[in-house]
Amino acid sequence: MKKVLGYLDRWSVEPGDGVKVMVSTYGVGHYDAALVRVICGDDSPAGPGFKEEVAAAFAGRFAGRMQPINAGSYGVVPHAPAFDGPGGLTLQATIYPTTPGKGVQGIITKWREADHSGFALYIDASGCLALRLGNGAGNRIDVSSGQPLPARAWCLSGASFDPRTRTVWLYQAVQASWAPPAALVERRVELSAIGRNDVPLLIAAFVSNENGMVACSHYNGKIESPRLRRRPLGGEEMAASFNDAVPPQLDADVVGAWDLAREPSSDRIVDASANRLHGQLVNLPSRGVKGFAWRGQEFCWTKAPREYGAIHFHDDDLYDAGWKPDFSFVVPAALKSGVYAVRLRAEDDEFHMPLFVRPRRGTARERLAFLASTATYLAYANYQWPLQEPLAEIKNQAVLVLEKGDVFLQEHPEFGLSTYDKHSDGSGSRYATRLRPVLNMDLKGPAWSFNADTHILDWLEATRQPFDVITDEDLHAEGVSLLANYGAVLTGTHPEYWSTAMLEGVRTYLDRGGRLAYLGGNGFYWRCAFHPCWPGAIEVRRAECGARYWIEEPGEYYLQFTGEYGGLWRRLGTPPQMVVGVGTVATGFDASSYYRRQPGSFDPRAAFIFKGVGASEPIGNFGSLGGGAAGLETDGADALLGTPPHALVLATSEEHSPGMMLVPEETGFHHVVMDGAQNPAVRADMVFFETPNGGAVFSTGSIAWAGSLAHSRYDSNVSRITTNVIRRFLDPTPFKLPR
Amino acid sequence: MYKLDPAKRHLIDEFRARPRGPHGPELTLLVNRLRMGPVKDRYVLVCTKPHREWVLAQLPGERGGMMKMHWQNCFADLDAAERFVFALRWKQLTGEPLP
């Protein structure tokens, strides 16, 4: 059972920066916190062993408290006098509900439960469109269409109230050829006036009456053109008004007409009416999504914004947990660059919150940089795909083993999703954030992503190789200027996600003579995006192809954050082979294998790499990740995809298992020769090539590589090759491009 | 779909000898057949002592649901746990105990 969790307000810091620490405890009165330097997070018997040391910044005991998380996205428009107009009202929206049978869900609400004041257009407990009205004195009226809404069909929805005649109208018109005729309900009610309140107007939720909660009864699905009028529209007038040609700013009856097609790359919702009752989105719902007007002719929201006027809300969206800081500290000026963590302990439970301490901006302390794959760590944050996927066990080729954190996530969906998971309505989760506890960034868990990267940190420590730590988010923000400070850069085991700025930064670094050692696999694979409105969040659209754990919605391949086309870099003009010589070919988790030297390794240009390595010895036929250095996810060279013609294939893995499979983009059709036992394309290629102006690239093409570094007390051919590469890469003598 | 056949005792023996694979071609079909099925009530292992102890559990199949823990089925090694789940699923699918 988890007893303590937390998060930091940032992952990358430099000396002198302040860090806020947010903590929640569960069933314990206090916790202990300390800053530790992370050396190795792998505590498995097969690994190098868990290693951390307390850094001097702070340590202490703190009182615990439980802090809630309010997941679920919605729009909020602050209360304004314009909402207090006299008379009746009309509420309208075009909706595309995805879970109409999931209980009460707000569409447009300004409802205060405490005194039953206000109004709400919503989906009721029986899945029907409904209107709620209250007089503010305890009298509440609910009128239902009586016709359950179908899931995943557009519906013109509206409701109005005329206090003079005490009449309510409800209009529900599903826009599908198979749908029943529009429902139009007219009913007399015992209510003469709507009670005013000062709660905000919400789109896609209700204001909550629970302590500390902001919103509840979240809506799943798309909403377009939410609108509030002061005048009640009845019957035919309601139906006709969905095609209203009068611009909302010229319609005196309109209180608010939120045009969700405007500023789609922001967290603002713009009121097109003269009242300018603009609002804000909470918890990162999806924008850049198809609206009711989409006809399948245009696929990019930037080119046809009117066809992309909807927002897709989810009851499990989350951007910022919003916990109150428990304490803060300043990164000491003398703290050397490295990977640290704030360690929390409560009774028998422990939780680490990693912190990447970089040198001061514009400076470098060492000649070598370790580029922490924080974009990838983010994409995987709170990964829980196996908890929902029937094929997860078959993919893993073993009964699923859940850690304490996995069990916690299963039982606490409010902690949000990774970009590998599906929302509760079955749509893909495009966003992930670090502004919440990220349970799989804890140390001592499975050696994957961040924890696997500590194998490299451990090896650097053991071989006494000084290094600085920099992060993907730094690279995104500063581009090549971040890398230019270094003679050589090391990646982690799995640098999978790259923003355009990150990729341009590393390519320019190489073109200017930089040296890059790619010590992983499945790297440089997906395009991702960051956005200044949502620091700490990442967006991914899983378009077209690739190893996808959910499939992107057709027509929604363009990223909301940037307007760029999403998907694999392989399909975006920059395959990984163009950058690092190799790109993803296979994945499999049952067993890893070893490399065999290829003719390229005997080229004099590669002699420095194999110094001390025998001509025929297998490379990496050992290791803590599947028993070999080549495995988990592997890459191959491919001239058709951009491997430079002068690149040397130094070694290639062989004897892979039946559980190691070609990735989908490597084959155009299904066949029965897809696995490592049958198909020689299932492999890892180790590659070296020179770049202009004296630079070079070395790639292992395997996630498992780093799991072999510690073998035999860090004295193996895997360790030797890595050492040879780094030593030469730090030697300023230029590499020469072969002619 | 692959049919489970108690007469193919050699496959069961092969699994018992090497429960976490790699498996031969026909045993792979058999194991995959046992592993097909919904998420709800799927048998999983919950690690209760890091790298030393695992307890059999079942997934609730919906987010927010509680894990069903089978505390009496506690394992000190993953091979034993794989064999146990294999036998459970065999019984579920065939109605007969694992030969």
Short mmCIF file of N, CA and C in Angstrom, two decimals, chain A residues 197-276:
data_model
loop_
_atom_site.label_atom_id
_atom_site.label_comp_id
_atom_site.label_asym_id
_atom_site.label_seq_id
_atom_site.Cartn_x
_atom_site.Cartn_y
_atom_site.Cartn_z
N ASN A 197 -27.10 32.90 -8.87
CA ASN A 197 -25.96 32.51 -8.02
C ASN A 197 -24.69 33.11 -8.60
N ASP A 198 -23.64 33.00 -7.85
CA ASP A 198 -22.37 33.59 -8.33
C ASP A 198 -21.34 32.52 -8.65
N VAL A 199 -21.79 31.29 -8.84
CA VAL A 199 -20.82 30.25 -9.24
C VAL A 199 -20.50 30.43 -10.72
N PRO A 200 -19.33 29.97 -11.14
CA PRO A 200 -19.00 30.11 -12.57
C PRO A 200 -19.90 29.25 -13.45
N LEU A 201 -19.97 29.62 -14.70
CA LEU A 201 -20.61 28.75 -15.69
C LEU A 201 -19.57 27.73 -16.13
N LEU A 202 -19.96 26.48 -16.10
CA LEU A 202 -19.05 25.42 -16.52
C LEU A 202 -19.53 24.78 -17.81
N ILE A 203 -18.59 24.39 -18.62
CA ILE A 203 -18.88 23.61 -19.82
C ILE A 203 -18.29 22.23 -19.60
N ALA A 204 -19.11 21.22 -19.65
CA ALA A 204 -18.71 19.81 -19.52
C ALA A 204 -18.55 19.34 -18.08
N ALA A 205 -19.15 20.03 -17.13
CA ALA A 205 -19.11 19.57 -15.74
C ALA A 205 -20.10 20.40 -14.92
N PHE A 206 -20.30 19.98 -13.69
CA PHE A 206 -21.03 20.76 -12.68
C PHE A 206 -20.04 21.28 -11.65
N VAL A 207 -20.37 22.43 -11.08
CA VAL A 207 -19.61 22.87 -9.90
C VAL A 207 -19.90 21.89 -8.78
N SER A 208 -18.86 21.55 -8.06
CA SER A 208 -19.01 20.57 -6.99
C SER A 208 -19.36 21.24 -5.68
N ASN A 209 -20.08 20.53 -4.87
CA ASN A 209 -20.36 21.07 -3.54
C ASN A 209 -19.51 20.40 -2.48
N GLU A 210 -18.57 19.59 -2.93
CA GLU A 210 -17.74 18.91 -1.95
C GLU A 210 -16.53 19.77 -1.60
N ASN A 211 -16.09 19.66 -0.39
CA ASN A 211 -14.96 20.47 0.05
C ASN A 211 -13.72 20.18 -0.79
N GLY A 212 -13.12 21.25 -1.26
CA GLY A 212 -11.88 21.11 -2.00
C GLY A 212 -12.05 20.67 -3.43
N MET A 213 -13.22 20.26 -3.81
CA MET A 213 -13.44 19.84 -5.19
C MET A 213 -13.92 21.05 -6.01
N VAL A 214 -13.50 21.09 -7.23
CA VAL A 214 -13.89 22.21 -8.07
C VAL A 214 -15.06 21.83 -8.95
N ALA A 215 -14.97 20.68 -9.57
CA ALA A 215 -16.01 20.29 -10.51
C ALA A 215 -16.33 18.81 -10.33
N CYS A 216 -17.49 18.42 -10.78
CA CYS A 216 -17.90 17.03 -10.69
C CYS A 216 -18.83 16.73 -11.86
N SER A 217 -19.33 15.52 -11.91
CA SER A 217 -20.25 15.11 -12.98
C SER A 217 -19.70 15.51 -14.35
N HIS A 218 -18.47 15.09 -14.59
CA HIS A 218 -17.79 15.45 -15.85
C HIS A 218 -18.43 14.75 -17.03
N TYR A 219 -18.38 15.43 -18.13
CA TYR A 219 -18.95 14.94 -19.40
C TYR A 219 -17.84 14.28 -20.21
N ASN A 220 -18.15 13.19 -20.85
CA ASN A 220 -17.25 12.56 -21.81
C ASN A 220 -17.77 12.78 -23.22
N GLY A 221 -16.93 13.37 -24.06
CA GLY A 221 -17.31 13.55 -25.46
C GLY A 221 -17.00 14.96 -25.93
N LYS A 222 -17.52 15.26 -27.12
CA LYS A 222 -17.25 16.57 -27.72
C LYS A 222 -18.42 17.51 -27.50
N ILE A 223 -18.06 18.77 -27.36
CA ILE A 223 -19.05 19.84 -27.29
C ILE A 223 -18.64 20.91 -28.28
N GLU A 224 -19.60 21.42 -29.01
CA GLU A 224 -19.34 22.48 -29.97
C GLU A 224 -20.41 23.55 -29.80
N SER A 225 -20.03 24.79 -30.00
CA SER A 225 -20.96 25.93 -30.03
C SER A 225 -21.89 26.00 -28.82
N PRO A 226 -21.36 25.91 -27.62
CA PRO A 226 -22.25 26.13 -26.47
C PRO A 226 -22.71 27.59 -26.45
N ARG A 227 -23.97 27.76 -26.13
CA ARG A 227 -24.54 29.10 -26.26
C ARG A 227 -25.61 29.30 -25.20
N LEU A 228 -25.70 30.51 -24.70
CA LEU A 228 -26.70 30.87 -23.70
C LEU A 228 -27.42 32.13 -24.18
N ARG A 229 -28.74 32.04 -24.27
CA ARG A 229 -29.55 33.20 -24.66
C ARG A 229 -30.45 33.60 -23.49
N ARG A 230 -30.77 34.87 -23.48
CA ARG A 230 -31.67 35.36 -22.44
C ARG A 230 -33.13 35.05 -22.79
N ARG A 231 -33.44 34.92 -24.07
CA ARG A 231 -34.81 34.74 -24.51
C ARG A 231 -35.12 33.24 -24.66
N PRO A 232 -36.26 32.82 -24.17
CA PRO A 232 -36.61 31.40 -24.38
C PRO A 232 -37.05 31.15 -25.81
N LEU A 233 -36.44 30.16 -26.40
CA LEU A 233 -36.85 29.74 -27.74
C LEU A 233 -37.70 28.49 -27.59
N GLY A 234 -38.82 28.50 -28.25
CA GLY A 234 -39.69 27.33 -28.13
C GLY A 234 -39.85 26.63 -29.46
N GLY A 235 -40.10 25.36 -29.39
CA GLY A 235 -40.49 24.56 -30.54
C GLY A 235 -39.64 24.75 -31.77
N GLU A 236 -40.30 25.14 -32.85
CA GLU A 236 -39.64 25.25 -34.15
C GLU A 236 -38.52 26.29 -34.12
N GLU A 237 -38.72 27.32 -33.33
CA GLU A 237 -37.71 28.37 -33.26
C GLU A 237 -36.39 27.81 -32.71
N MET A 238 -36.50 26.93 -31.75
CA MET A 238 -35.32 26.26 -31.19
C MET A 238 -34.60 25.45 -32.28
N ALA A 239 -35.36 24.67 -33.02
CA ALA A 239 -34.76 23.82 -34.06
C ALA A 239 -34.07 24.68 -35.11
N ALA A 240 -34.72 25.75 -35.50
CA ALA A 240 -34.17 26.60 -36.55
C ALA A 240 -32.94 27.36 -36.09
N SER A 241 -32.86 27.63 -34.80
CA SER A 241 -31.79 28.51 -34.31
C SER A 241 -30.41 27.87 -34.40
N PHE A 242 -30.33 26.54 -34.57
CA PHE A 242 -29.01 25.92 -34.71
C PHE A 242 -28.34 26.35 -36.01
N ASN A 243 -29.16 26.80 -36.95
CA ASN A 243 -28.60 27.31 -38.21
C ASN A 243 -28.66 28.84 -38.24
N ASP A 244 -28.65 29.42 -37.08
CA ASP A 244 -28.80 30.87 -36.97
C ASP A 244 -27.71 31.60 -37.74
N ALA A 245 -28.14 32.45 -38.68
CA ALA A 245 -27.17 33.20 -39.48
C ALA A 245 -26.77 34.51 -38.83
N VAL A 246 -27.45 34.88 -37.77
CA VAL A 246 -27.12 36.17 -37.14
C VAL A 246 -25.86 36.00 -36.29
N PRO A 247 -24.83 36.78 -36.58
CA PRO A 247 -23.62 36.66 -35.75
C PRO A 247 -23.95 36.90 -34.29
N PRO A 248 -23.39 36.12 -33.40
CA PRO A 248 -23.78 36.22 -31.99
C PRO A 248 -23.57 37.61 -31.40
N GLN A 249 -22.57 38.35 -31.91
CA GLN A 249 -22.34 39.66 -31.32
C GLN A 249 -23.43 40.66 -31.71
N LEU A 250 -24.22 40.32 -32.75
CA LEU A 250 -25.30 41.21 -33.18
C LEU A 250 -26.66 40.75 -32.67
N ASP A 251 -26.67 39.63 -31.98
CA ASP A 251 -27.92 39.10 -31.48
C ASP A 251 -28.07 39.56 -30.03
N ALA A 252 -29.03 40.47 -29.83
CA ALA A 252 -29.17 41.07 -28.49
C ALA A 252 -29.55 40.05 -27.44
N ASP A 253 -30.10 38.92 -27.84
CA ASP A 253 -30.53 37.92 -26.87
C ASP A 253 -29.38 37.06 -26.35
N VAL A 254 -28.29 37.08 -27.06
CA VAL A 254 -27.22 36.15 -26.71
C VAL A 254 -26.44 36.68 -25.50
N VAL A 255 -26.35 35.86 -24.49
CA VAL A 255 -25.53 36.20 -23.31
C VAL A 255 -24.09 35.73 -23.54
N GLY A 256 -23.95 34.54 -24.04
CA GLY A 256 -22.62 34.01 -24.34
C GLY A 256 -22.71 33.01 -25.47
N ALA A 257 -21.78 33.11 -26.41
CA ALA A 257 -21.73 32.14 -27.53
C ALA A 257 -20.27 31.77 -27.69
N TRP A 258 -19.89 30.65 -27.12
CA TRP A 258 -18.48 30.30 -27.05
C TRP A 258 -18.08 29.59 -28.34
N ASP A 259 -17.18 30.26 -29.04
CA ASP A 259 -16.72 29.75 -30.34
C ASP A 259 -15.45 28.94 -30.09
N LEU A 260 -15.62 27.64 -29.97
CA LEU A 260 -14.50 26.79 -29.56
C LEU A 260 -13.50 26.56 -30.69
N ALA A 261 -13.82 27.05 -31.88
CA ALA A 261 -12.86 26.97 -32.99
C ALA A 261 -11.78 28.04 -32.86
N ARG A 262 -12.03 29.04 -32.07
CA ARG A 262 -11.04 30.11 -31.94
C ARG A 262 -9.95 29.73 -30.94
N GLU A 263 -8.74 30.17 -31.26
CA GLU A 263 -7.57 29.95 -30.40
C GLU A 263 -7.47 28.48 -29.96
N PRO A 264 -7.55 27.56 -30.91
CA PRO A 264 -7.59 26.14 -30.52
C PRO A 264 -6.29 25.63 -29.93
N SER A 265 -5.22 26.39 -30.11
CA SER A 265 -3.95 25.94 -29.55
C SER A 265 -3.71 26.54 -28.17
N SER A 266 -4.76 27.04 -27.55
CA SER A 266 -4.59 27.68 -26.25
C SER A 266 -5.55 27.07 -25.24
N ASP A 267 -5.48 27.56 -24.01
CA ASP A 267 -6.41 27.09 -22.99
C ASP A 267 -7.58 28.06 -22.82
N ARG A 268 -7.75 28.98 -23.76
CA ARG A 268 -8.85 29.95 -23.68
C ARG A 268 -10.06 29.47 -24.47
N ILE A 269 -11.23 29.80 -23.97
CA ILE A 269 -12.43 29.62 -24.78
C ILE A 269 -13.02 31.01 -24.98
N VAL A 270 -13.26 31.34 -26.23
CA VAL A 270 -13.57 32.70 -26.61
C VAL A 270 -15.08 32.85 -26.79
N ASP A 271 -15.60 33.85 -26.10
CA ASP A 271 -17.02 34.19 -26.25
C ASP A 271 -17.14 35.16 -27.42
N ALA A 272 -17.85 34.73 -28.47
CA ALA A 272 -18.00 35.57 -29.66
C ALA A 272 -19.11 36.60 -29.50
N SER A 273 -19.80 36.57 -28.38
CA SER A 273 -20.88 37.54 -28.18
C SER A 273 -20.31 38.88 -27.75
N ALA A 274 -21.19 39.88 -27.74
CA ALA A 274 -20.75 41.23 -27.35
C ALA A 274 -20.35 41.28 -25.88
N ASN A 275 -20.78 40.31 -25.10
CA ASN A 275 -20.45 40.34 -23.66
C ASN A 275 -19.02 39.93 -23.37
N ARG A 276 -18.41 39.23 -24.30
CA ARG A 276 -17.00 38.80 -24.15
C ARG A 276 -16.78 38.06 -22.83
#
